[in-house]
PDB file of C-alpha atoms in Angstrom:
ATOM      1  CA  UNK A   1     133.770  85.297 125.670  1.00 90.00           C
ATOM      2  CA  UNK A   2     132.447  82.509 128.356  1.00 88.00           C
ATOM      3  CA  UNK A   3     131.573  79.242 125.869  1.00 87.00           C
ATOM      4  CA  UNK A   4     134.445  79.916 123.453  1.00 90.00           C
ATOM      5  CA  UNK A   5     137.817  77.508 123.577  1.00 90.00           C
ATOM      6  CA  UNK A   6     141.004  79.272 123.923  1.00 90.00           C
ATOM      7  CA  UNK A   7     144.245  77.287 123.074  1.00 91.00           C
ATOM      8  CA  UNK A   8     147.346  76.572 126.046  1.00 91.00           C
ATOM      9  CA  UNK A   9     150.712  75.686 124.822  1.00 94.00           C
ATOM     10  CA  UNK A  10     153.616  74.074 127.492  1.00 95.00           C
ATOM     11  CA  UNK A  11     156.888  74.929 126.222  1.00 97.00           C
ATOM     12  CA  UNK A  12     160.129  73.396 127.499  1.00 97.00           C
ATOM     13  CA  UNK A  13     163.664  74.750 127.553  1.00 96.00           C
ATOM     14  CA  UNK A  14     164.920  71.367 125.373  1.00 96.00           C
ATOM     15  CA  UNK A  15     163.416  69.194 123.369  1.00 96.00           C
ATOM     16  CA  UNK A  16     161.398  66.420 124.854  1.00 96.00           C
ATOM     17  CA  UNK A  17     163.718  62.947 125.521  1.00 95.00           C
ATOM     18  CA  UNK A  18     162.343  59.703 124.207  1.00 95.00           C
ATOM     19  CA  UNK A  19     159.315  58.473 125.117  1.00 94.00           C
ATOM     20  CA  UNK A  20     158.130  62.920 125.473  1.00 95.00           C
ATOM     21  CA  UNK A  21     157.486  64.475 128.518  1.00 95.00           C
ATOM     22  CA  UNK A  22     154.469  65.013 130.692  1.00 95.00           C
ATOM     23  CA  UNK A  23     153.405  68.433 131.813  1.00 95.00           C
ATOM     24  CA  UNK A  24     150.750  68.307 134.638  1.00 92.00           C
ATOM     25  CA  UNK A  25     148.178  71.452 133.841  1.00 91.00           C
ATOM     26  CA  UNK A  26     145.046  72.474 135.593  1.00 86.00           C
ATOM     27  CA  UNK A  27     143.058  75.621 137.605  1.00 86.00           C
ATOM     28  CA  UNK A  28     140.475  76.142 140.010  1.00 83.00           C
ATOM     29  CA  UNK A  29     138.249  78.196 138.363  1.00 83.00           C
ATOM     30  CA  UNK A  30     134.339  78.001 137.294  1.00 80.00           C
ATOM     31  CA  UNK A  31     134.011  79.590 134.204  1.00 76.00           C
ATOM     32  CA  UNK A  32     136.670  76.796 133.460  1.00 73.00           C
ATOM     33  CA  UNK A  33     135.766  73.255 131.946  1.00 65.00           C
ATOM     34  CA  UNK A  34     135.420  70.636 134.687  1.00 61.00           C
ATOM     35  CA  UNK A  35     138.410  68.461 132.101  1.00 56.00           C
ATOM     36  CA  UNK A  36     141.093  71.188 133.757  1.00 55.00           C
ATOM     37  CA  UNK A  37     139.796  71.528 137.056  1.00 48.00           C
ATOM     38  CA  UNK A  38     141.322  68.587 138.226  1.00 45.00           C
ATOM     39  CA  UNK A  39     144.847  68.122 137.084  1.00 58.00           C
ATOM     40  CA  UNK A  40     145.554  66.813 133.601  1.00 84.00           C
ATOM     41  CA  UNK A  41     148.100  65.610 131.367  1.00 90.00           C
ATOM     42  CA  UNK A  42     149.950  66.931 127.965  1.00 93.00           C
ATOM     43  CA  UNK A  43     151.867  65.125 126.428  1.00 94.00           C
ATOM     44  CA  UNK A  44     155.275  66.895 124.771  1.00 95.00           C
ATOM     45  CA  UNK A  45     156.299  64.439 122.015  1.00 96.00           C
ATOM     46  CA  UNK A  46     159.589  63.257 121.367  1.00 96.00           C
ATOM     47  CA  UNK A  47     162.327  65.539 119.818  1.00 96.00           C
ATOM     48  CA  UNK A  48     159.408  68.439 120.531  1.00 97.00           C
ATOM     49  CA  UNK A  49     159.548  71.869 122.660  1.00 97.00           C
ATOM     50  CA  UNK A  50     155.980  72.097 123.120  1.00 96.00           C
ATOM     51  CA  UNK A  51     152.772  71.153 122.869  1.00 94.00           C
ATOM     52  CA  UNK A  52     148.682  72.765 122.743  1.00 92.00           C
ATOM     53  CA  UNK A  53     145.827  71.363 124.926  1.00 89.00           C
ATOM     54  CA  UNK A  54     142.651  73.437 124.825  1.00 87.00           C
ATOM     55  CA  UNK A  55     140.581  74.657 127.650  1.00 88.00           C
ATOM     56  CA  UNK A  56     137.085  75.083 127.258  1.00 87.00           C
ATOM     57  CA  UNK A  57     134.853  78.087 128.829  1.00 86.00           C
ATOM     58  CA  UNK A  58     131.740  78.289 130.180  1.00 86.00           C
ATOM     59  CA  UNK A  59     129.143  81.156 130.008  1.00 85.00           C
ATOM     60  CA  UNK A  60     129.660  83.638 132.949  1.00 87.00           C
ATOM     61  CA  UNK A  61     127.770  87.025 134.534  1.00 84.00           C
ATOM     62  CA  UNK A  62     130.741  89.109 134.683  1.00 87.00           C
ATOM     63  CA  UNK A  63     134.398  88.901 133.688  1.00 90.00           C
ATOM     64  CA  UNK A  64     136.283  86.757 135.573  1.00 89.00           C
ATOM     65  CA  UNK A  65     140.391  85.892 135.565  1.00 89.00           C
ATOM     66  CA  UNK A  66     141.077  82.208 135.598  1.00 87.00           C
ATOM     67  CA  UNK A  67     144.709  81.170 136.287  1.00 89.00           C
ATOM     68  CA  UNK A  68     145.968  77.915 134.332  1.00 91.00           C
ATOM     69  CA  UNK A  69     148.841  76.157 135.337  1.00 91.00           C
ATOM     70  CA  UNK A  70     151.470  74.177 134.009  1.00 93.00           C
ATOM     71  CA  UNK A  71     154.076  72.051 136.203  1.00 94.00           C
ATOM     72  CA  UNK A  72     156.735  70.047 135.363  1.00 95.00           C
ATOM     73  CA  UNK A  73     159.701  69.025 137.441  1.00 91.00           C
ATOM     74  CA  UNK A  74     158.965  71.316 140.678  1.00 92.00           C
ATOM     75  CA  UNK A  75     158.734  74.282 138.172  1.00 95.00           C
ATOM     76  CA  UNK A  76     155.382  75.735 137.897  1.00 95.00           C
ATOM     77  CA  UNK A  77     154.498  78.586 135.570  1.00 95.00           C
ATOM     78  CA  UNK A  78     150.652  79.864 134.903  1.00 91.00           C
ATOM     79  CA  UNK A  79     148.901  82.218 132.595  1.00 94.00           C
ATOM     80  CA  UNK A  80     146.026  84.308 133.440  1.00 93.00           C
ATOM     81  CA  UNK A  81     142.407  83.581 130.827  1.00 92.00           C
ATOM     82  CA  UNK A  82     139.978  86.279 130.934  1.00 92.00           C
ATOM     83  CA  UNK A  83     136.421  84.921 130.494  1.00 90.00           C
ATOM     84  CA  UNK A  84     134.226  87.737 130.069  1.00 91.00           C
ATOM     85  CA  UNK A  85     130.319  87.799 129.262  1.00 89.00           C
ATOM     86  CA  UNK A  86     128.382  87.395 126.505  1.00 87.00           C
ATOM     87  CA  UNK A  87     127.786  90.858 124.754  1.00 82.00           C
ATOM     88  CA  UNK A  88     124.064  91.695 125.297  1.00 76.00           C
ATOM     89  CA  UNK A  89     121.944  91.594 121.819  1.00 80.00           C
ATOM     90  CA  UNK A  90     121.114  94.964 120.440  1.00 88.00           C
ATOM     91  CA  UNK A  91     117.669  95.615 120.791  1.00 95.00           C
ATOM     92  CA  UNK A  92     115.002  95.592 117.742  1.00 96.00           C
ATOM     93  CA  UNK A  93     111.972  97.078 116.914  1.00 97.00           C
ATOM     94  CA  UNK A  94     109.118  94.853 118.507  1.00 97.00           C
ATOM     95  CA  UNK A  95     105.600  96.430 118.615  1.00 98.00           C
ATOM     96  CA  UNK A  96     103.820  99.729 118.121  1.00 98.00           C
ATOM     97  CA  UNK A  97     100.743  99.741 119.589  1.00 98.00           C
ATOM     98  CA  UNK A  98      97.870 102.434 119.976  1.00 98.00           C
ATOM     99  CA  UNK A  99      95.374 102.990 122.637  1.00 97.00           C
ATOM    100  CA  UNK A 100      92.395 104.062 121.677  1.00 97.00           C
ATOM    101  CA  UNK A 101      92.677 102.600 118.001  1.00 97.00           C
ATOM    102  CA  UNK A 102      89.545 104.384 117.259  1.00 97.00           C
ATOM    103  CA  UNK A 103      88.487 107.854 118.023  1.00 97.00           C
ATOM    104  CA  UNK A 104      86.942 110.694 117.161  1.00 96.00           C
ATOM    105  CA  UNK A 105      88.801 113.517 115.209  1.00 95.00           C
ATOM    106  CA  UNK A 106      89.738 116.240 117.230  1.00 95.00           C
ATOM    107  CA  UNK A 107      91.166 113.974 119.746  1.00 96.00           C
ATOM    108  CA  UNK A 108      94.245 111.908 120.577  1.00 97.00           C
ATOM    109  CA  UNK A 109      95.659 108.539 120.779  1.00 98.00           C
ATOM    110  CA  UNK A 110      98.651 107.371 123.054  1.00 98.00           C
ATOM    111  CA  UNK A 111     100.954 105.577 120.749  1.00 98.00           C
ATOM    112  CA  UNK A 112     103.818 103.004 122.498  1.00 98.00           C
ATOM    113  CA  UNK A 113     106.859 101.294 121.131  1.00 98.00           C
ATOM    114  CA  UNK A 114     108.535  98.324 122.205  1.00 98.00           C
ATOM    115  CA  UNK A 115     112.057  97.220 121.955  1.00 97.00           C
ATOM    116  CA  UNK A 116     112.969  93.799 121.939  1.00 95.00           C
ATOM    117  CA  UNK A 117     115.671  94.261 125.064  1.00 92.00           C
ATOM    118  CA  UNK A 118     116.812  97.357 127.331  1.00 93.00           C
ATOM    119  CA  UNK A 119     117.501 100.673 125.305  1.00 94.00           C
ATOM    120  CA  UNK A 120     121.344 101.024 125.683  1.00 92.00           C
ATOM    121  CA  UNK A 121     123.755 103.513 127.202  1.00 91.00           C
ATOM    122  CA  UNK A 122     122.084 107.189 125.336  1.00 94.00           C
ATOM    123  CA  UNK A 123     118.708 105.375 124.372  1.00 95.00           C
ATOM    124  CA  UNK A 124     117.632 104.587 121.273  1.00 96.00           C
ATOM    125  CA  UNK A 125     115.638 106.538 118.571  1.00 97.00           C
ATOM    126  CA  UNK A 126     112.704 105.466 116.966  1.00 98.00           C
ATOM    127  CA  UNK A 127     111.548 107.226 113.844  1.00 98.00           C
ATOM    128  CA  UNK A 128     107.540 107.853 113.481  1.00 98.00           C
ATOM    129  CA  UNK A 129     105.541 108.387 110.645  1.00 97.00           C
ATOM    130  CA  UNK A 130     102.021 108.608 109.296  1.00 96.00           C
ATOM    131  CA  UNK A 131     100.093 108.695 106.147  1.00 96.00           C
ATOM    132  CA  UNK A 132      97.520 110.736 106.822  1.00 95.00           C
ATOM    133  CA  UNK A 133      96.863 114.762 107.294  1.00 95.00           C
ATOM    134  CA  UNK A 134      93.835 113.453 109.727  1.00 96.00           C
ATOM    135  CA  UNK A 135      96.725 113.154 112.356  1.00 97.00           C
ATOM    136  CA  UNK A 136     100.200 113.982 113.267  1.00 97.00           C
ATOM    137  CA  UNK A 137     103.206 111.953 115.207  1.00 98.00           C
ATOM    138  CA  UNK A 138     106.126 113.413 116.164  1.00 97.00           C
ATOM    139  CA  UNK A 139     109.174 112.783 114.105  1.00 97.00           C
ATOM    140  CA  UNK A 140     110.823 109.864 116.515  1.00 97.00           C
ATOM    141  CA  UNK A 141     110.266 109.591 120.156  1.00 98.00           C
ATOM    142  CA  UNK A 142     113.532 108.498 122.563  1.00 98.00           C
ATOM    143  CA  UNK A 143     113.151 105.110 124.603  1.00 97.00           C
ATOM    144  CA  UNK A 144     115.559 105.938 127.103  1.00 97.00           C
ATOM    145  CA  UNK A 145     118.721 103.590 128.491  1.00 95.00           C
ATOM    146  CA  UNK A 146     117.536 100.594 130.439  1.00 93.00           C
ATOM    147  CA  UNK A 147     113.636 100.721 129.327  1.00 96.00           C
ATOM    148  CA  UNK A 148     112.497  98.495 126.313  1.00 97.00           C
ATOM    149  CA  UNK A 149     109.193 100.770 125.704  1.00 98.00           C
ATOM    150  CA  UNK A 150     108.415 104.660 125.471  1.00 98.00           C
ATOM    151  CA  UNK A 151     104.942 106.918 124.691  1.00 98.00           C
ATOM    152  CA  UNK A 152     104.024 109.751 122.122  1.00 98.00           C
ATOM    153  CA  UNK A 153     100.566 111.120 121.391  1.00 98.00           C
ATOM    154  CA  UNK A 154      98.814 111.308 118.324  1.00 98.00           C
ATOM    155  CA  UNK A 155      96.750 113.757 117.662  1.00 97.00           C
ATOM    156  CA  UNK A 156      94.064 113.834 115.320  1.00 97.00           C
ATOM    157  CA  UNK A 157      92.019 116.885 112.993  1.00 96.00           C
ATOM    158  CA  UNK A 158      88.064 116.378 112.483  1.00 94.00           C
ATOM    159  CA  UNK A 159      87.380 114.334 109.507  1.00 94.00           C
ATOM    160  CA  UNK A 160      83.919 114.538 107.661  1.00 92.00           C
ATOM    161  CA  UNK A 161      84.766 111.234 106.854  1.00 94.00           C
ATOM    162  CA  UNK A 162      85.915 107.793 108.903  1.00 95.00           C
ATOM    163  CA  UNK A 163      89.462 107.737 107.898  1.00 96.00           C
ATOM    164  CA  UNK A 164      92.011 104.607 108.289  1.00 97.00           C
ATOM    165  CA  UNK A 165      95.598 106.242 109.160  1.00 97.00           C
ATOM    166  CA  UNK A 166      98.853 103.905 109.130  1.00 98.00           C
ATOM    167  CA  UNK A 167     101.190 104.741 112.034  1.00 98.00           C
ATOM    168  CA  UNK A 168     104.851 103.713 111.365  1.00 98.00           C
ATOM    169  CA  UNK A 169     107.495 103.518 113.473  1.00 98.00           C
ATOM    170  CA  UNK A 170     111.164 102.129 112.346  1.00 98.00           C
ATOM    171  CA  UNK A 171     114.650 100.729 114.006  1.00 97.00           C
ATOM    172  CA  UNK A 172     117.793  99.328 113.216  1.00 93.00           C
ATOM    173  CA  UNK A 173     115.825  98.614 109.979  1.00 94.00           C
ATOM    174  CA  UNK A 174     112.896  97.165 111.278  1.00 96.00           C
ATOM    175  CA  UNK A 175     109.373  98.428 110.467  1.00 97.00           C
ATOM    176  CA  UNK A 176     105.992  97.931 112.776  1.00 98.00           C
ATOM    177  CA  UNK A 177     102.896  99.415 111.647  1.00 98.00           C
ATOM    178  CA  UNK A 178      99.499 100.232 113.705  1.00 98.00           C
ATOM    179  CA  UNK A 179      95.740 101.767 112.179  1.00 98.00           C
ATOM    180  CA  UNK A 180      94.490 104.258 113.847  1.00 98.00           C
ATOM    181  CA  UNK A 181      90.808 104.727 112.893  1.00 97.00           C
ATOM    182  CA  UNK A 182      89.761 108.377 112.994  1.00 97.00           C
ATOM    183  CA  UNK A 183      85.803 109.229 112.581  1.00 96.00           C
ATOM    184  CA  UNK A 184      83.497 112.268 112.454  1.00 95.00           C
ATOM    185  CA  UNK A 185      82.224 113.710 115.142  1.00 89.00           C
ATOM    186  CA  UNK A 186      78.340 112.775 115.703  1.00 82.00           C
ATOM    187  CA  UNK A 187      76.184 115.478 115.132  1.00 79.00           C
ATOM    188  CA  UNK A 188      73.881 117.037 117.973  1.00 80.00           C
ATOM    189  CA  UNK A 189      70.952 115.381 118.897  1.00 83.00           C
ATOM    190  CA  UNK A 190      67.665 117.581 116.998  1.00 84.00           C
ATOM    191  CA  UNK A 191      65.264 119.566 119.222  1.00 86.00           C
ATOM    192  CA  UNK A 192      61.304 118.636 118.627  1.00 86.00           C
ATOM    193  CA  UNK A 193      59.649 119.743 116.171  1.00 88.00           C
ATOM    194  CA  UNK A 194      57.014 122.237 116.914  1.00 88.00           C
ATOM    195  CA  UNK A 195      53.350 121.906 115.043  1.00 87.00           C
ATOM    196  CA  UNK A 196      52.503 124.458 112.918  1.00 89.00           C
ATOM    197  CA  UNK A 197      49.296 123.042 111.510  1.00 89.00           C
ATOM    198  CA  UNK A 198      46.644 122.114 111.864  1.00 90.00           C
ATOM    199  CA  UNK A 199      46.344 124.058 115.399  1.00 88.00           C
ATOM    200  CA  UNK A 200      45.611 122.077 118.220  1.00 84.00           C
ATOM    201  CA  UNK A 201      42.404 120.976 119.194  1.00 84.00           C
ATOM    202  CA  UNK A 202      41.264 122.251 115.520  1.00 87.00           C
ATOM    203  CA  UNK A 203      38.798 120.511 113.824  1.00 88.00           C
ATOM    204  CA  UNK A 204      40.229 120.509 110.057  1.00 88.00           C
ATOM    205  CA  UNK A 205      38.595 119.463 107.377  1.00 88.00           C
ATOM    206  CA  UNK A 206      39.830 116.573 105.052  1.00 86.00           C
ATOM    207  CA  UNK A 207      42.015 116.042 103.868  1.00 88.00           C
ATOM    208  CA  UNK A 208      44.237 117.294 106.040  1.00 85.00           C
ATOM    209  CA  UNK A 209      47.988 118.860 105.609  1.00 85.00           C
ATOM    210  CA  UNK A 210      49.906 118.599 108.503  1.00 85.00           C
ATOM    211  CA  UNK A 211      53.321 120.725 109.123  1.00 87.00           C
ATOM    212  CA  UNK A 212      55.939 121.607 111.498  1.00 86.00           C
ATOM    213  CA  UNK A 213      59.137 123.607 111.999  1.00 87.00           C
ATOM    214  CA  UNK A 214      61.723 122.135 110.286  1.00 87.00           C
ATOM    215  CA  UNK A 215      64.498 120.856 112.574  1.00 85.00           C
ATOM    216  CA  UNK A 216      68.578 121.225 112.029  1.00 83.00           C
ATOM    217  CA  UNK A 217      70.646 117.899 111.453  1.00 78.00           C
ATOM    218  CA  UNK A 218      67.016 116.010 111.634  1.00 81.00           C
ATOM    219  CA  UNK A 219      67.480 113.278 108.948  1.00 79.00           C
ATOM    220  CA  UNK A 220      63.795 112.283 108.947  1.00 83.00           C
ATOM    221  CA  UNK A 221      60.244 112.720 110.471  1.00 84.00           C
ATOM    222  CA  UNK A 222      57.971 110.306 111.645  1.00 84.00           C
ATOM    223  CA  UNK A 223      54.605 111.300 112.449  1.00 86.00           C
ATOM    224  CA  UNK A 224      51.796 109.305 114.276  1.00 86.00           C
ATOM    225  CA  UNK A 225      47.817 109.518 114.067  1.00 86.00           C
ATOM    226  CA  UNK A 226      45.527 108.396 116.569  1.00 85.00           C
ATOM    227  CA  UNK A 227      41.736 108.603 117.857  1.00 85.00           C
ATOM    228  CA  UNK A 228      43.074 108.729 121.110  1.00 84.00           C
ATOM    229  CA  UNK A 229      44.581 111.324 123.318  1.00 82.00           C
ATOM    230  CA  UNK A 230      47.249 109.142 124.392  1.00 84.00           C
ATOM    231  CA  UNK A 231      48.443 108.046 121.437  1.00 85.00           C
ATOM    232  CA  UNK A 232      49.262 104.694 121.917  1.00 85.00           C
ATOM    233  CA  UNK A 233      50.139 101.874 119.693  1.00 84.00           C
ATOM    234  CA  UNK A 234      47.918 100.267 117.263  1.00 86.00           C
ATOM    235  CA  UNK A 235      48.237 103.920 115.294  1.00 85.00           C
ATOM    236  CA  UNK A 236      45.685 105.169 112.936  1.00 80.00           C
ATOM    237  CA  UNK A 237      48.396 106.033 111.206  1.00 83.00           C
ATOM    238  CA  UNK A 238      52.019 105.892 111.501  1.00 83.00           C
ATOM    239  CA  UNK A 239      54.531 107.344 109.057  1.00 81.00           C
ATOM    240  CA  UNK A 240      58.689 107.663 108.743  1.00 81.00           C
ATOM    241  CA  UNK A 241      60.310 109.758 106.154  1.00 73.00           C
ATOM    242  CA  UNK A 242      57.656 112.646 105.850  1.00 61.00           C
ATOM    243  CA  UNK A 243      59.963 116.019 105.311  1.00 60.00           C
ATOM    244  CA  UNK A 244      57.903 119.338 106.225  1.00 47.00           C
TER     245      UNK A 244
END
């Protein structure tokens, strides 16, 4: 793999005179070390056969073949170094996120999660959970070769209740969590009251019991007396909380 040394070795078909023997070595190639791409010198000590010299790599796109040569006396022999690419890091479990992260029940939420580098070859399975009968997640959801990120829907129940539900989603042993806040629905806005006494334009006398229809999902009453038709602030009278 481009950046790691690999080890030559010049062997000769005696062993080296006094004084060794100098084998000229060198290529022509990139992902090669500049120290070879001119030639160089090893040195075969005395009484020796051979000799190591390293060559150093450098980090390349795609495989590439680099021949290395060796030449000594007119006779020139070579071996072929592969340099191929760095292996591309398996991708981890970066994010879940949730959009909306608050909703009412009934509805649903688009949940995403994000991988740390391209899905490989197949895609890669990410396993969903939740904590919470308020909603549901499927049981993993595919992020398929060459994206980093992929959807699923949650999908929520009414709750009488606002309700805090942990969404988990877990790969290649890593965890990410997102709350998804589920609430109740509101309830529908109450039609007016209608008067029931005194009647209008009746002249009751005092004191006087006023009362009206009662009202569904009304959670309180407020009633205002005036001297004037229009009824228009400052009130004779002005009450919240009165129930009929």
């Amino acid at each position: 793999v481009g950046g790691n040394p690999s080890t030559g070795t010049v062997t000769l078909s005696a062993p080296a005179p006094s004084g060794g023997v100098e084998v000229t070595v060198g290529h022509n190639s990139s992902a090669l070390a500049e120290e070879l791409a001119v030639a160089a010198i090893v040195n075969v000590p005395t009484g020796a056969t051979s000799a190591t010299f390293t060559v150093n790599t450098y980090g390349v796109a795609a495989t590439t073949t680099a021949p290395v040569t060796a030449n000594l006396g007119g006779v020139t022999r070579f071996a072929v170094l592969t340099v191929d690419p760095a292996a591309a890091a398996a991708p981890t479990l970066s994010a879940l996120t949730l959009n909306p992260t608050s909703l009412v029940g009934g509805t649903s939420s688009t949940g995403t999660v994000t991988l740390s580098a391209a899905a490989p070859a197949g895609g890669s399975v990410v396993t969903l959970s939740e904590n919470s009968t308020a909603t549901s997640v499927p049981a993993s959801v595919t992020v398929p070769a060459g994206a980093t990120s992929a959807n699923f829907t949650v999908t929520t129940t009414a709750v009488t209740t606002s309700t805090s539900v942990t969404i988990s989603a877990v790969f290649a042993g890593v965890t990410r969590t997102a709350v998804l806040t589920v609430n109740p629905s509101a309830p529908p806005t109450p039609a007016a009251p209608t008067l029931v006494s005194p009647a209008a334009s009746a002249t009751p006398t005092q004191p006087v019991t006023f009362d009206w229809s009662d009202v569904a999902n009304a959670a309180s009453y407020e009633i205002q007396i005036d001297d004037s038709s229009t009824i228009a602030a400052p009130f004779r009278a002005n009450q919240t909380g009165i129930i009929a």
